[in-house]
Short mmCIF file of C-alpha atoms in Angstrom, two decimals:
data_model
loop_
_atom_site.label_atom_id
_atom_site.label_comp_id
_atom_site.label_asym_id
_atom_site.label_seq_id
_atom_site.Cartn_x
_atom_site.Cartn_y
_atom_site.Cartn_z
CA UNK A 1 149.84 113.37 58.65
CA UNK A 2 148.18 110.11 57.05
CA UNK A 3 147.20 110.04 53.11
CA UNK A 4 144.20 111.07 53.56
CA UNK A 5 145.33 114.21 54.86
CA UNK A 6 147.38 114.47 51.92
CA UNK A 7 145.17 114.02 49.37
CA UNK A 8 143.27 117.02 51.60
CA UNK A 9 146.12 119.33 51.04
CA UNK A 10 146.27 118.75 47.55
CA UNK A 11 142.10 119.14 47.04
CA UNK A 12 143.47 122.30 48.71
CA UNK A 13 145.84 123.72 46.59
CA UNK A 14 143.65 122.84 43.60
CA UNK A 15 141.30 125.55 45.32
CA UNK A 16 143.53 128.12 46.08
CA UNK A 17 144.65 128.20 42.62
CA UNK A 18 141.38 128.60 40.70
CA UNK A 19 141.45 131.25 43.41
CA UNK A 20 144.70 132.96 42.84
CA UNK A 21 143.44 132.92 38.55
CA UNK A 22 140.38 134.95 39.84
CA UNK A 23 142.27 137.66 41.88
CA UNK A 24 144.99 137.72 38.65
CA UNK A 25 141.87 138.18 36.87
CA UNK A 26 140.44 140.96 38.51
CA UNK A 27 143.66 142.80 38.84
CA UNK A 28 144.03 142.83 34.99
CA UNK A 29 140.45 144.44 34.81
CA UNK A 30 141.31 147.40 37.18
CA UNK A 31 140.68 149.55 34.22
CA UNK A 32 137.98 147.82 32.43
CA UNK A 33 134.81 149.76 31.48
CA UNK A 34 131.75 148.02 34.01
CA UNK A 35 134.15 145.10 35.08
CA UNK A 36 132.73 143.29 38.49
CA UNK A 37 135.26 141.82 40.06
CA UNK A 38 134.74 138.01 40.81
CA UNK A 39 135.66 135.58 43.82
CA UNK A 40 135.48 132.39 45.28
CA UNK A 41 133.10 130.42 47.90
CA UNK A 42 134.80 127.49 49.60
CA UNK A 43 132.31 124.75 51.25
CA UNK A 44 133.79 122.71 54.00
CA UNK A 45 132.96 119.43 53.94
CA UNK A 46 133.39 117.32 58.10
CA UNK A 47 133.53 113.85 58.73
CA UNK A 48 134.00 111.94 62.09
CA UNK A 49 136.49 109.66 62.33
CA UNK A 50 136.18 106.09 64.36
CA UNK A 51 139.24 107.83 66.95
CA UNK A 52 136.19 110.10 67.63
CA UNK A 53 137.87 113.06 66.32
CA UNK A 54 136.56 114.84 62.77
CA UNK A 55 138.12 115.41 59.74
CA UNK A 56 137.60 118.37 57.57
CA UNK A 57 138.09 119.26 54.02
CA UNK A 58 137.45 122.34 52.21
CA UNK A 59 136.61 122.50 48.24
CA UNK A 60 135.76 125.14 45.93
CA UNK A 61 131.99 125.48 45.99
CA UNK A 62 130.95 128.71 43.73
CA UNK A 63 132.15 131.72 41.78
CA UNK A 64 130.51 134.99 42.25
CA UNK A 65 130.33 138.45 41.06
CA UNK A 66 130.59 141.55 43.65
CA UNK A 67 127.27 143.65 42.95
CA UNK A 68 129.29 146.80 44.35
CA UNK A 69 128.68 149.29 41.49
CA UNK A 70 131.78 150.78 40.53
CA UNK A 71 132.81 154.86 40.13
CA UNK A 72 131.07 157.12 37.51
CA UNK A 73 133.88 158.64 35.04
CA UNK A 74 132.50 161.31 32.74
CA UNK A 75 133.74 161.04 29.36
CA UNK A 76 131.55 163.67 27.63
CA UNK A 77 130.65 160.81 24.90
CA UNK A 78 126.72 160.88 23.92
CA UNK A 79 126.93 157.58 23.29
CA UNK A 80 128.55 156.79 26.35
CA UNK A 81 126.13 155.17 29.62
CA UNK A 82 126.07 154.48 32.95
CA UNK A 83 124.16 153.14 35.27
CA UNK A 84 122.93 154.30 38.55
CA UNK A 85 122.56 151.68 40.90
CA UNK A 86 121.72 148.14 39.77
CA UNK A 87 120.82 146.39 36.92
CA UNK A 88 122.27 145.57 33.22
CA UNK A 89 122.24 146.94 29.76
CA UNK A 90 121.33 144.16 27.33
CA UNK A 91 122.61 142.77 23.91
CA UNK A 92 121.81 140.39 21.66
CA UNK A 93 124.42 138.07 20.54
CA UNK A 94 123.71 134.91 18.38
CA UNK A 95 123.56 132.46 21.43
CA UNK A 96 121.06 134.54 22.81
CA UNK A 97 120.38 138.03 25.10
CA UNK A 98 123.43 139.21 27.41
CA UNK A 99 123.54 141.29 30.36
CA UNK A 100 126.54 144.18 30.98
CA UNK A 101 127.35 147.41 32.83
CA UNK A 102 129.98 147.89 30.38
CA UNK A 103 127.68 151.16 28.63
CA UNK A 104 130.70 152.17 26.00
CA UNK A 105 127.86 152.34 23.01
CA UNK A 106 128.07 153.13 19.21
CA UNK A 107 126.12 153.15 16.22
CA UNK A 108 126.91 150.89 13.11
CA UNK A 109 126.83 151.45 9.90
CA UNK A 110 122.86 150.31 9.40
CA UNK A 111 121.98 152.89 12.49
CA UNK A 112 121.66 150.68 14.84
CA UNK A 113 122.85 151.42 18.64
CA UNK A 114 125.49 148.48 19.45
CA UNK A 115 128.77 147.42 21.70
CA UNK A 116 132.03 147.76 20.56
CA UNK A 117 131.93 144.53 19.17
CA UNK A 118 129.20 145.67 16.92
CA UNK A 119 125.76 143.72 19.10
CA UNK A 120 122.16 145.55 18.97
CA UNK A 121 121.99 146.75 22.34
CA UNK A 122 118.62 146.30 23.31
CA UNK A 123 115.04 148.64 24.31
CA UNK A 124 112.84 147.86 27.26
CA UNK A 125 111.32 145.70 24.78
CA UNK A 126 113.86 143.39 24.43
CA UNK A 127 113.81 144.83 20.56
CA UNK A 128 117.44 146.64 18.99
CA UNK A 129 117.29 150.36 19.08
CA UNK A 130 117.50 152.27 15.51
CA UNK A 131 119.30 155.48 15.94
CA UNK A 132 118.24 157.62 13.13
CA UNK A 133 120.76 159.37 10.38
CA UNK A 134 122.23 162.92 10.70
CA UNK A 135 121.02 162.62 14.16
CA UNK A 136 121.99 166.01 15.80
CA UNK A 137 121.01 166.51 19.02
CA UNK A 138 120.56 163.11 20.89
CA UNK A 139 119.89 163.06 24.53
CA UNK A 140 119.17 160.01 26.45
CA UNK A 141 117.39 161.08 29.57
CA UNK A 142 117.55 159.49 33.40
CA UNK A 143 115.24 156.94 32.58
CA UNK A 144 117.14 155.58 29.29
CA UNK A 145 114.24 157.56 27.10
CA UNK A 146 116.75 158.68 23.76
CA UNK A 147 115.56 161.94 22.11
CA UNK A 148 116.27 163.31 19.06
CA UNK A 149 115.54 167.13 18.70
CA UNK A 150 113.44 166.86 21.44
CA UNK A 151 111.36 163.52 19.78
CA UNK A 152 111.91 160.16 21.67
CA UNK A 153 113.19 157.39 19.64
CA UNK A 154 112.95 154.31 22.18
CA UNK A 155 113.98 154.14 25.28
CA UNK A 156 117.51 152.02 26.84
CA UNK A 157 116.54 148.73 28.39
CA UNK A 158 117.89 148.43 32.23
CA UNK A 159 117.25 145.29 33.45
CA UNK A 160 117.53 142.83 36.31
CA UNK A 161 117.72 139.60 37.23
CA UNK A 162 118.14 136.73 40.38
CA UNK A 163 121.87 136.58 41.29
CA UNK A 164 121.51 132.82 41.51
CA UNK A 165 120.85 132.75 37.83
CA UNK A 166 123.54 134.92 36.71
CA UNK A 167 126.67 133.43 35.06
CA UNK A 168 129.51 135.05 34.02
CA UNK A 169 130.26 135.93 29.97
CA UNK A 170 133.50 136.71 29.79
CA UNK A 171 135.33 139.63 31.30
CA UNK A 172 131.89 142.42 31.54
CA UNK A 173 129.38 140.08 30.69
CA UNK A 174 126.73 138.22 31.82
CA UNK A 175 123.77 135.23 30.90
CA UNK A 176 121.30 134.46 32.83
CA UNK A 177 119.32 131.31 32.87
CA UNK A 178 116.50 131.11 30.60
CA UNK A 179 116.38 134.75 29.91
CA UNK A 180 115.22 134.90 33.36
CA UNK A 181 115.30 138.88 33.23
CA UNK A 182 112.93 142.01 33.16
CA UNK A 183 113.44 145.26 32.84
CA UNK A 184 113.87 147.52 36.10
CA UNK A 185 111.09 150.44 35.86
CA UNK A 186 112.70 152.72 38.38
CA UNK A 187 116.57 152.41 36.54
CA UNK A 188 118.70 155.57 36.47
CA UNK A 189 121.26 156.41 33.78
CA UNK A 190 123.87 159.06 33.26
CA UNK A 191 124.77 160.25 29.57
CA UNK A 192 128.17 161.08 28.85
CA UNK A 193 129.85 158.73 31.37
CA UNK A 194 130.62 155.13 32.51
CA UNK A 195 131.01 153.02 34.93
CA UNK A 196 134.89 151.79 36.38
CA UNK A 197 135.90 148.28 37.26
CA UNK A 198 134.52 147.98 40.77
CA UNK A 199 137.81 146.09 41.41
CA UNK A 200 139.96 147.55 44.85
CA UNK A 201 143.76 146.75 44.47
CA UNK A 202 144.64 146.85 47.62
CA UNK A 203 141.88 144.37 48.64
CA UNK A 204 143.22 142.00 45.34
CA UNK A 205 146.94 142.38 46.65
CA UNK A 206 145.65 141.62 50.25
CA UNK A 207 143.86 138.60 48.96
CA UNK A 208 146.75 137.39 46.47
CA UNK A 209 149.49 137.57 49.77
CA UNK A 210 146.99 135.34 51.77
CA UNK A 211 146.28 132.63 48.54
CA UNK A 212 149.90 132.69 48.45
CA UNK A 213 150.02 131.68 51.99
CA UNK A 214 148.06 129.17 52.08
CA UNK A 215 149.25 127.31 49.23
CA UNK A 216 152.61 127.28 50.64
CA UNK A 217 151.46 125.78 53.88
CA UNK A 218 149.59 122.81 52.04
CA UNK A 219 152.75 122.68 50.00
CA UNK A 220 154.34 122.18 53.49
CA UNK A 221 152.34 119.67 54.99
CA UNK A 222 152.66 117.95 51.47
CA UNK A 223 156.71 117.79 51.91
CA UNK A 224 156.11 117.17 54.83
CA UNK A 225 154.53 114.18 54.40
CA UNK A 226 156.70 112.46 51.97
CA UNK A 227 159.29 113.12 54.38
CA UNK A 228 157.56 110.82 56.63
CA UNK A 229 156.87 108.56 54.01
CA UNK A 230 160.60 107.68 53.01
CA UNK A 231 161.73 107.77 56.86
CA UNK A 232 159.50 104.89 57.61
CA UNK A 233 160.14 103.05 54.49
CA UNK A 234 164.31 103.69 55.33
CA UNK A 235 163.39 102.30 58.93
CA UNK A 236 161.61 99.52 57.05
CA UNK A 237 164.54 98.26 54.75
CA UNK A 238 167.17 98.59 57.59
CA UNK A 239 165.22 96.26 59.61
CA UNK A 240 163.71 93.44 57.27
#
């Protein structure tokens, strides 16, 4: 194996551990509330050589998010939403609009509906939702419309946007490029459940034992190589 071969491996192993991160990742998340799990897109990269024979190197070329919605648990909690089939809740946070499945909801102390973390979820609109005091008998319908004693108060925003312009925001949420969402008219929600992690562990452990494989066999060629290196320079030195 020449250096530049080398130098390949290693470009290599840099790859396949960004990956192995990701799969850590999503295995930590098997039990988070609307948690997509991620992975990796590698871009090969071929070059002729003047022998006439080609040289190829692979690098990491994109993260993405698996769109597979994850399993409905009902939790009972009239606060609690998921969604059926795609799109996002939204939030507003002070850099600006964020998309999640995460639907774990709450209302704060000035009534209005937010995230754990205390952020306005948002109304078709794009506008917070007030939740009005001594509310007794809230019901957000299939469409997001929330009732109170049979009034509607505003309706939950369900939105989408172009996967290309989707970025992840931390572990269950999402930007997207200049607010390059709209709402989704036909959405469906369910009250008094959520959505899993869409993560599989078997298909994370599967993934982990072949990361694991690879990385060893650059790590091979790499020893492999130096091997090579201090033969020739022992051959060297016995013969000068």
């Amino acid at each position: 194996m020449d250096n530049a071969l080398y130098y390949l491996a290693l470009n290599r192993q840099v790859g396949l551990a960004q990956e192995m991160d990701l799969v850590a990742n999503n295995i930590a998340n098997l039990d988070t509330t609307g948690f997509r799990r991620e992975g990796v897109a590698f871009t090969e990269f071929v070059v002729a050589s003047e022998n006439g024979e080609s040289l190829s190197m692979g690098d990491l070329g994109a993260r993405f998010a698996s769109d597979r919605p994850g399993g409905i648990s009902l939790t009972g909690g009239r606060l609690d939403v998921a969604i059926e089939g795609p799109g996002f809740f939204a939030f507003q946070t002070e850099d600006g609009p964020v998309l999640t499945r995460a639907g774990a909801f709450q209302t704060s102390p000035e009534g209005f509906l937010v995230t754990p973390l205390g952020d306005p979820v948002l109304d078709i609109g794009q506008q917070p939702i007030v939740i009005p005091p001594n509310t007794s008998d809230l019901v957000i319908g299939r469409d997001g419309t929330i009732s109170n004693d049979g009034a509607p108060i505003g309706r939950l925003g369900v939105f989408t946007a172009p996967d290309e312009l989707i970025n992840r925001f931390g572990d269950t949420a999402f930007t997207v490029v200049d607010d390059a969402f709209e709402p989704l008219v036909d959405a469906r929600v369910a009250q008094g459940a959520l959505e899993e992690s869409n993560v599989d562990p078997i298909t994370e452990i599967a993934r982990m034992i072949e990361v694991t494989r690879g990385y060893e066999t650059a790590q091979a060629l790499i020893e492999d190589e130096d091997e090579r290196i201090r033969s020739a320079l022992q051959t060297l030195g016995q013969t000068s």
